[in-house]
Short mmCIF file of N, CA, C and O in Angstrom, two decimals:
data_model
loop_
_atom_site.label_atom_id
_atom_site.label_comp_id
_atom_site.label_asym_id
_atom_site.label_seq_id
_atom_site.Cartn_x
_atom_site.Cartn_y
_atom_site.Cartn_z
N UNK C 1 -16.24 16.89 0.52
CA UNK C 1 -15.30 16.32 1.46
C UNK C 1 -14.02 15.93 0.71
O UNK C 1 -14.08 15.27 -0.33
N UNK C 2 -12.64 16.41 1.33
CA UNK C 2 -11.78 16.22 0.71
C UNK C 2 -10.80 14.49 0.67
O UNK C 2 -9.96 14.39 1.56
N UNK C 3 -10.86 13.80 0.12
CA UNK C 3 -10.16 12.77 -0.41
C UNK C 3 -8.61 12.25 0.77
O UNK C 3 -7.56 12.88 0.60
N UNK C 4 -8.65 11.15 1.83
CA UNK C 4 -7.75 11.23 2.32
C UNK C 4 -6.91 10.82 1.49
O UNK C 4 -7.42 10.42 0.44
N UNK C 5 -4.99 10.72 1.62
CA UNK C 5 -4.36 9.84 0.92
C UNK C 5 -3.95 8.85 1.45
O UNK C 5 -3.29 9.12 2.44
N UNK C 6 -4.06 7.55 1.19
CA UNK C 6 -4.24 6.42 1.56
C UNK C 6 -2.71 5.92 0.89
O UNK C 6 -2.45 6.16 -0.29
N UNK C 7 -1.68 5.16 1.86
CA UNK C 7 -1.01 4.23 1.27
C UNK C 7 -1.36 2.48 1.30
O UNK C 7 -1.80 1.90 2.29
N UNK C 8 -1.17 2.09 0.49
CA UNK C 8 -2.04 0.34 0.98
C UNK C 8 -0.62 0.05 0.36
O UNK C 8 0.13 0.65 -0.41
N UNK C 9 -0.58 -1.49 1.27
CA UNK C 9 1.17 -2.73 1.39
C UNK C 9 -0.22 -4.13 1.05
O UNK C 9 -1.45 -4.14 1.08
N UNK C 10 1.03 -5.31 0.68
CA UNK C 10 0.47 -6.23 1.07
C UNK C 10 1.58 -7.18 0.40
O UNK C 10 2.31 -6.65 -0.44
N UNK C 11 1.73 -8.28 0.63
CA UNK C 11 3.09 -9.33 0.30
C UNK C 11 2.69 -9.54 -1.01
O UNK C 11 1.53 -9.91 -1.20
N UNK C 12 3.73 -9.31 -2.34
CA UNK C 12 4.01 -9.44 -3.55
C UNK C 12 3.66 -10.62 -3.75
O UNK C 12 2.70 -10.57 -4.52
N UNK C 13 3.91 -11.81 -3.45
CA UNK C 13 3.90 -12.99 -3.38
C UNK C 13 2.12 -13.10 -3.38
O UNK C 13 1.48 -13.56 -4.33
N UNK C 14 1.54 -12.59 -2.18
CA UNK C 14 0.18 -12.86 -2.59
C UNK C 14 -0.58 -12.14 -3.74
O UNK C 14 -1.42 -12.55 -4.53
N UNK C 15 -0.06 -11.09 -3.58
CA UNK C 15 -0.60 -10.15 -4.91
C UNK C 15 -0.55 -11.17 -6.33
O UNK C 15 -1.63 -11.01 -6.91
N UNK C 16 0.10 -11.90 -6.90
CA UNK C 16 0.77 -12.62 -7.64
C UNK C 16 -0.19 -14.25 -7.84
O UNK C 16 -0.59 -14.83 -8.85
N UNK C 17 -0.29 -14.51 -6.65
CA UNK C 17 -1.34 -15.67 -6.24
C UNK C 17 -2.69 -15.42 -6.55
O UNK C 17 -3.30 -16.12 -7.35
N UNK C 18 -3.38 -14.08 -5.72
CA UNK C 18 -4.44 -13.78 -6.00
C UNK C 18 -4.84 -12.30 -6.31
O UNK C 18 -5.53 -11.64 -5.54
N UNK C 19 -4.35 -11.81 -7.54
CA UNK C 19 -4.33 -10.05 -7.69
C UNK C 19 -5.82 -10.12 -7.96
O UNK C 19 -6.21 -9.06 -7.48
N UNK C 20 -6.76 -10.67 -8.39
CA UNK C 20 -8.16 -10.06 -8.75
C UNK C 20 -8.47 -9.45 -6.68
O UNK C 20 -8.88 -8.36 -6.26
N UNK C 21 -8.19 -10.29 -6.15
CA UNK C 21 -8.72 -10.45 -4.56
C UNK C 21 -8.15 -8.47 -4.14
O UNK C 21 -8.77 -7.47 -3.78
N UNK C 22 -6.69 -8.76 -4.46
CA UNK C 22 -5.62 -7.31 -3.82
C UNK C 22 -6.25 -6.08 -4.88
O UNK C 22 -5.94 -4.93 -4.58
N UNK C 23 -6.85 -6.24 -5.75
CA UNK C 23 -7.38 -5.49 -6.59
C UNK C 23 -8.12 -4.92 -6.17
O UNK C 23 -7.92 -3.72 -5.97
N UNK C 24 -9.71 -5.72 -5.72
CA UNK C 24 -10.70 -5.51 -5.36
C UNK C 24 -10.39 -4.84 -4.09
O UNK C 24 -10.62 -3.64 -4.11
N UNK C 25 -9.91 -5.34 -2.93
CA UNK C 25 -9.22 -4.57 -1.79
C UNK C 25 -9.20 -3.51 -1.91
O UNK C 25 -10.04 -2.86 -1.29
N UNK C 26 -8.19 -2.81 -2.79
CA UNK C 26 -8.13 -1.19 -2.82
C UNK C 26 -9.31 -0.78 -3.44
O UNK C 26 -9.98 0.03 -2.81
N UNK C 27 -9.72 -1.17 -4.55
CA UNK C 27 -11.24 -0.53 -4.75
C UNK C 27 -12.11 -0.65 -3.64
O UNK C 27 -12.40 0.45 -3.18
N UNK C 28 -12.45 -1.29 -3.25
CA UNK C 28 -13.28 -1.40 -1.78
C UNK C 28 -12.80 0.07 -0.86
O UNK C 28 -13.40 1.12 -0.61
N UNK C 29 -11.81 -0.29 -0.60
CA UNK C 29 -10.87 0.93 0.20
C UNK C 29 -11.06 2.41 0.17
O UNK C 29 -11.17 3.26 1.05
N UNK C 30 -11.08 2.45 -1.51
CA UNK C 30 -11.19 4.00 -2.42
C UNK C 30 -12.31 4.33 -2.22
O UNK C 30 -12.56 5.46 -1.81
N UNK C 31 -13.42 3.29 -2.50
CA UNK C 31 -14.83 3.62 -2.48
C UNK C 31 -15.39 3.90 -1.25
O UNK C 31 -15.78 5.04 -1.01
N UNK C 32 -15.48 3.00 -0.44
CA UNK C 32 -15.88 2.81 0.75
C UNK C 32 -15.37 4.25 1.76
O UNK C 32 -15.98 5.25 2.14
N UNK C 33 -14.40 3.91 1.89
CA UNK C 33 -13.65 5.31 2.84
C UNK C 33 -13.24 6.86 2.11
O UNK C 33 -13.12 7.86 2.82
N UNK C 34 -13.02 6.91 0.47
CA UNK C 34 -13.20 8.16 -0.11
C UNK C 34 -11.47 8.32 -0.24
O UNK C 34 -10.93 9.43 -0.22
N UNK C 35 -10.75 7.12 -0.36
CA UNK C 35 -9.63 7.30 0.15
C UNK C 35 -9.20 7.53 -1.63
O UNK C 35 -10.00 7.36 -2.55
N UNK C 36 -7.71 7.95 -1.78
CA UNK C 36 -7.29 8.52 -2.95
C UNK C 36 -5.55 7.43 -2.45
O UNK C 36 -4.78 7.55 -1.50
N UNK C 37 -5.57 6.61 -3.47
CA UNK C 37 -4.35 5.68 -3.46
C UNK C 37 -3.33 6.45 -4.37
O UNK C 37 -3.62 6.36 -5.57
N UNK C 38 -1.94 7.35 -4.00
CA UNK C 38 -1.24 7.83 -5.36
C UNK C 38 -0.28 6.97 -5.65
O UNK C 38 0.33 7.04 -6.72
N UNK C 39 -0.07 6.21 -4.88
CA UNK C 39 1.59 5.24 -4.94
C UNK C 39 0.66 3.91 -5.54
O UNK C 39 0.20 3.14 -4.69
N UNK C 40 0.45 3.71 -6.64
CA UNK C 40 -0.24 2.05 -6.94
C UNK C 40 1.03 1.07 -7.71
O UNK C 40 1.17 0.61 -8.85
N UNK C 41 1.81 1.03 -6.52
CA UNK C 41 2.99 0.07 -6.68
C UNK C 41 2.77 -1.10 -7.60
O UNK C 41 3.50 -1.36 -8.56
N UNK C 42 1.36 -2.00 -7.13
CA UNK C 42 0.90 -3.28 -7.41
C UNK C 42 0.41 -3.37 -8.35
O UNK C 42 -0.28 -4.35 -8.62
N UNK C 43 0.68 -1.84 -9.58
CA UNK C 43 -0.26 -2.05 -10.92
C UNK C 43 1.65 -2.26 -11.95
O UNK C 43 1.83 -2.38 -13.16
N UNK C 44 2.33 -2.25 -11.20
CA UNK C 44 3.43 -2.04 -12.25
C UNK C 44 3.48 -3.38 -12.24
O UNK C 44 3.08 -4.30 -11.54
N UNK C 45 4.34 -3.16 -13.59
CA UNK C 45 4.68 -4.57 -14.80
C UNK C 45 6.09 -4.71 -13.60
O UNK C 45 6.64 -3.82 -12.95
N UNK C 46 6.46 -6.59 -13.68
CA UNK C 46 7.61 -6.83 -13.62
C UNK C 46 8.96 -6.45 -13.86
O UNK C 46 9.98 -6.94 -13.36
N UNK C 47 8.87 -5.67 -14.56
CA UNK C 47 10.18 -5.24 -15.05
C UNK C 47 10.97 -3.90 -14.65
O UNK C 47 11.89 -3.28 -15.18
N UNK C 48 10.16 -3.71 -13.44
CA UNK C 48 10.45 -2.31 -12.55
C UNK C 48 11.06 -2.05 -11.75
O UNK C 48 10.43 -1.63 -10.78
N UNK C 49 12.69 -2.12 -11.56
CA UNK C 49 13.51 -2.11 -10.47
C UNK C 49 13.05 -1.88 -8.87
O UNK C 49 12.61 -0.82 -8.44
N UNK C 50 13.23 -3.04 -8.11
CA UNK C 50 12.76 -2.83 -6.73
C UNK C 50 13.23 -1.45 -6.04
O UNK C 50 12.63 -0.70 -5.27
N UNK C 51 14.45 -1.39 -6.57
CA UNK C 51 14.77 -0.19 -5.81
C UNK C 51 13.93 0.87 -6.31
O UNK C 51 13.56 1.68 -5.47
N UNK C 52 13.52 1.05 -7.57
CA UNK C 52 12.68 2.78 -7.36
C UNK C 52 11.40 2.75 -6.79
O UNK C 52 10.92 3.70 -6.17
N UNK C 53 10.62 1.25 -7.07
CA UNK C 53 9.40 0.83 -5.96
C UNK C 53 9.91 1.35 -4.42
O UNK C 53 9.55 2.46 -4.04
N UNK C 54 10.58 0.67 -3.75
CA UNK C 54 11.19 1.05 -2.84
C UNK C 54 11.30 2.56 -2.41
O UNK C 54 10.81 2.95 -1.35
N UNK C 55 12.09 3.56 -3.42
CA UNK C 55 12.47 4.44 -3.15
C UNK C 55 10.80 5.31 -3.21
O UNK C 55 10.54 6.01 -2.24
N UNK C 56 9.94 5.23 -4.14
CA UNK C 56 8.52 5.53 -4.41
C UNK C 56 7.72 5.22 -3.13
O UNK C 56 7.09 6.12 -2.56
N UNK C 57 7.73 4.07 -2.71
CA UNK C 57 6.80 3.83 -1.62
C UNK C 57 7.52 4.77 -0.69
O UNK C 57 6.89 5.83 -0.73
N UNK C 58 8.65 4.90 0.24
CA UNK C 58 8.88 5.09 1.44
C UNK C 58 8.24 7.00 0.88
O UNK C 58 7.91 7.70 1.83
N UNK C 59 8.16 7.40 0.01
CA UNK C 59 7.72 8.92 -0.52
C UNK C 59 6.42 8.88 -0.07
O UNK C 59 6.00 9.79 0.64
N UNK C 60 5.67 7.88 -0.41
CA UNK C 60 4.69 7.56 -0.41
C UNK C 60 3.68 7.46 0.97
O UNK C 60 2.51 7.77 1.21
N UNK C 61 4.64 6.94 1.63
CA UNK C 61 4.31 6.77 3.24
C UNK C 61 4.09 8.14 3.87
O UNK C 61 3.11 8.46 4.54
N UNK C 62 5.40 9.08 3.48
CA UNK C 62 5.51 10.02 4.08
C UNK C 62 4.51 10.90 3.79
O UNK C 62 3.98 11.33 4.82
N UNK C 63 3.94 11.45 2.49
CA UNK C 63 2.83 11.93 1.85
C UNK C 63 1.57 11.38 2.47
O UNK C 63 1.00 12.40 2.87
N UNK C 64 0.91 10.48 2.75
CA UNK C 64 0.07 9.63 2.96
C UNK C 64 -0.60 10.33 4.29
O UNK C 64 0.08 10.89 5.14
N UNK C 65 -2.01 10.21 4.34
CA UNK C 65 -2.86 10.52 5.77
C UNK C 65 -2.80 9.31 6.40
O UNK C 65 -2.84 9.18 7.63
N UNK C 66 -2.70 8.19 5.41
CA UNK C 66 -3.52 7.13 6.64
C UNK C 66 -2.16 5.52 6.07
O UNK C 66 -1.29 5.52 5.21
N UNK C 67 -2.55 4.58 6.90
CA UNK C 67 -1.33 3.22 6.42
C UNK C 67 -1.92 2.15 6.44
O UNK C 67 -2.26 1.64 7.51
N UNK C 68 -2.17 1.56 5.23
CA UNK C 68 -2.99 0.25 5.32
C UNK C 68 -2.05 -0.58 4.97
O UNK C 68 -1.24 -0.40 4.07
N UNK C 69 -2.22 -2.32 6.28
CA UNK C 69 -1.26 -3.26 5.49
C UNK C 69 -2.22 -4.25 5.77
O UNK C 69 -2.85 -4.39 6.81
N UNK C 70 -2.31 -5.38 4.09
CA UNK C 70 -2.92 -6.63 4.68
C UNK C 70 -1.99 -7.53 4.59
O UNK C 70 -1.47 -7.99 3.57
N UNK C 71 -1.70 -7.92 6.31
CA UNK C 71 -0.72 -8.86 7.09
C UNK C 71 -1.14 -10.40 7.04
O UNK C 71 -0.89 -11.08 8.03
N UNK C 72 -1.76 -10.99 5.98
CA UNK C 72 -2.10 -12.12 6.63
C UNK C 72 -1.30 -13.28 5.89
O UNK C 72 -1.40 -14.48 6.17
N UNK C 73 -0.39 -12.65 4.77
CA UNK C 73 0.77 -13.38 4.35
C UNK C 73 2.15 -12.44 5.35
O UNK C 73 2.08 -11.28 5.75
N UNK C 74 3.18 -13.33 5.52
CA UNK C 74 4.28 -13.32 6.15
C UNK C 74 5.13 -12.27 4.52
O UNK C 74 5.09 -12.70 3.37
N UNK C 75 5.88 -10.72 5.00
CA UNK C 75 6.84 -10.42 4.35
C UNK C 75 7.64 -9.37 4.85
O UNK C 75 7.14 -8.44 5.48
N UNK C 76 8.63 -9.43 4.65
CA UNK C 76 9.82 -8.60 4.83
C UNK C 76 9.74 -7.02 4.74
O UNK C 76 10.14 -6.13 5.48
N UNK C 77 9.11 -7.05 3.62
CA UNK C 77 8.90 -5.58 2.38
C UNK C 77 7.87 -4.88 3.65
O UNK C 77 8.21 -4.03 4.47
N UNK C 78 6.76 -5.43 3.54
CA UNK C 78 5.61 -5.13 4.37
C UNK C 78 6.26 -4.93 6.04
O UNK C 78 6.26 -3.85 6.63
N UNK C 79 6.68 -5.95 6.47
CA UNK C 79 6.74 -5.08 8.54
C UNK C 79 8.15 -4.09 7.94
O UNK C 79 8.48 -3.11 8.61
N UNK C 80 8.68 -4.33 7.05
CA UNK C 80 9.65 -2.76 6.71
C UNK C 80 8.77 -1.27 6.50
O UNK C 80 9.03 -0.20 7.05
N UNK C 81 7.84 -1.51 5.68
CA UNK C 81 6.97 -0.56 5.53
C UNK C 81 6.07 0.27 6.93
O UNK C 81 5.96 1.48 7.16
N UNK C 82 5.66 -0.62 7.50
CA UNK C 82 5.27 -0.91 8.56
C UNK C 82 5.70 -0.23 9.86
O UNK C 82 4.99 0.55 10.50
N UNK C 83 7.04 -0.64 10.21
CA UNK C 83 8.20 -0.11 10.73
C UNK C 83 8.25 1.60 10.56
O UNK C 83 8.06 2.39 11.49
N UNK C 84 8.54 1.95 9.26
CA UNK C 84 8.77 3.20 8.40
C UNK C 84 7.71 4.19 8.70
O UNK C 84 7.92 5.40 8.77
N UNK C 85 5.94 3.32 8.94
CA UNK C 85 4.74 4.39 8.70
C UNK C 85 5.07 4.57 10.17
O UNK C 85 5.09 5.79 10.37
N UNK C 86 5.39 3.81 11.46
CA UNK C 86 4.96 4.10 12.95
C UNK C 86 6.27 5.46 12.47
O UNK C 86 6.01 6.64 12.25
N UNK C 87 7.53 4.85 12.43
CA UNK C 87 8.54 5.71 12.32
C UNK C 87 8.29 7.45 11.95
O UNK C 87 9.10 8.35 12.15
N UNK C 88 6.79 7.57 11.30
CA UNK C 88 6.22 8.99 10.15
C UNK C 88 5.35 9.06 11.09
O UNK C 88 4.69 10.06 10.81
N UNK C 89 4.74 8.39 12.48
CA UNK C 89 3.64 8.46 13.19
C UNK C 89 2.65 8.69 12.12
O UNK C 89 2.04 9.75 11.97
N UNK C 90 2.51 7.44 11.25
CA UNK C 90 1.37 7.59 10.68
C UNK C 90 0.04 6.70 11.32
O UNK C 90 0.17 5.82 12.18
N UNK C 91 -1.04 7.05 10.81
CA UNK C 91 -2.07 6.13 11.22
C UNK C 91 -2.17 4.98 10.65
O UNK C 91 -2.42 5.02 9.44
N UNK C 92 -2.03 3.67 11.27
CA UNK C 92 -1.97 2.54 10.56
C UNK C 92 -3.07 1.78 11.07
O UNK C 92 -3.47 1.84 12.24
N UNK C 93 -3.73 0.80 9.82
CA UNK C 93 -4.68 0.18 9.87
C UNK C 93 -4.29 -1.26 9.49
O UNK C 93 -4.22 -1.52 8.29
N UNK C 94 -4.08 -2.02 10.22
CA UNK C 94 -3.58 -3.21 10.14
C UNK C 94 -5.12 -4.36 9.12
O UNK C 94 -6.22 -4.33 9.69
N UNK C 95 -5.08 -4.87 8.33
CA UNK C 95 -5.88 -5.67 7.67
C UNK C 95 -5.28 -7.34 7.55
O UNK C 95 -4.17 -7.75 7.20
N UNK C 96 -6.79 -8.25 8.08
CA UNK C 96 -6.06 -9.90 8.29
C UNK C 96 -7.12 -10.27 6.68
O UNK C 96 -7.10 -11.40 6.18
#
C-alpha cells in the first residue's frame, strides 16, 4: 500500500511549550495512518528564515494528499495554512 502525503500545522508557540507532545503527534500520525510527512517544518533549528518555512510549507500543501491542523492553540500561521489547504481543495483533518 502506497504511503499517503500528509502535511501536519500546529502553533509554533505550542510546539516550543510542549515539542516531546507535537513530536509524538506526527509519529502517531505516520504510524497509525501510513502517512509519509515531507515538509517537517517543526524539526528546523531557529535560525531558519520564516519566509522560506513559509515559502516550503505553502509547496507543501500543494503536494500533500491529506491536511492536518492541531487547532487547539489560537495562530495566525495555522488558519493561514488552513485557508490555503481548502483554497488546494485539500482534505483537511482538523485535530483539538
Amino acid at each position: 500500500m502506497k504511503k499517503k502525503v500528509a502535511f501536519i500545522t500546529f502553533s509554533t508557540s505550542a510546539l516550543y511549550t510542549d515539542r516531546k507532545f507535537y513530536l509524538d503527534l506526527v509519529t502517531l500520525l505516520e504510524k497509525k495512518y501510513l502517512l509519509q510527512i515531507k515538509h517537517r517544518w517543526f524539526e528546523y533549528q531557529k535560525n531558519i528564515p520564516t519566509d522560506a518555512i513559509y515559502i516550503k510549507s505553502l509547496q507543501a500543501i500543494r503536494d500533500a494528499d491529506l491536511f492536518f491542523a492541531e487547532i487547539s492553540h489560537s495562530s495566525t500561521g495555522v488558519g493561514l495554512q488552513i485557508y490555503y489547504a481548502l483554497q488546494q481543495k485539500k482534505p483537511i483533518i482538523l485535530l483539538l
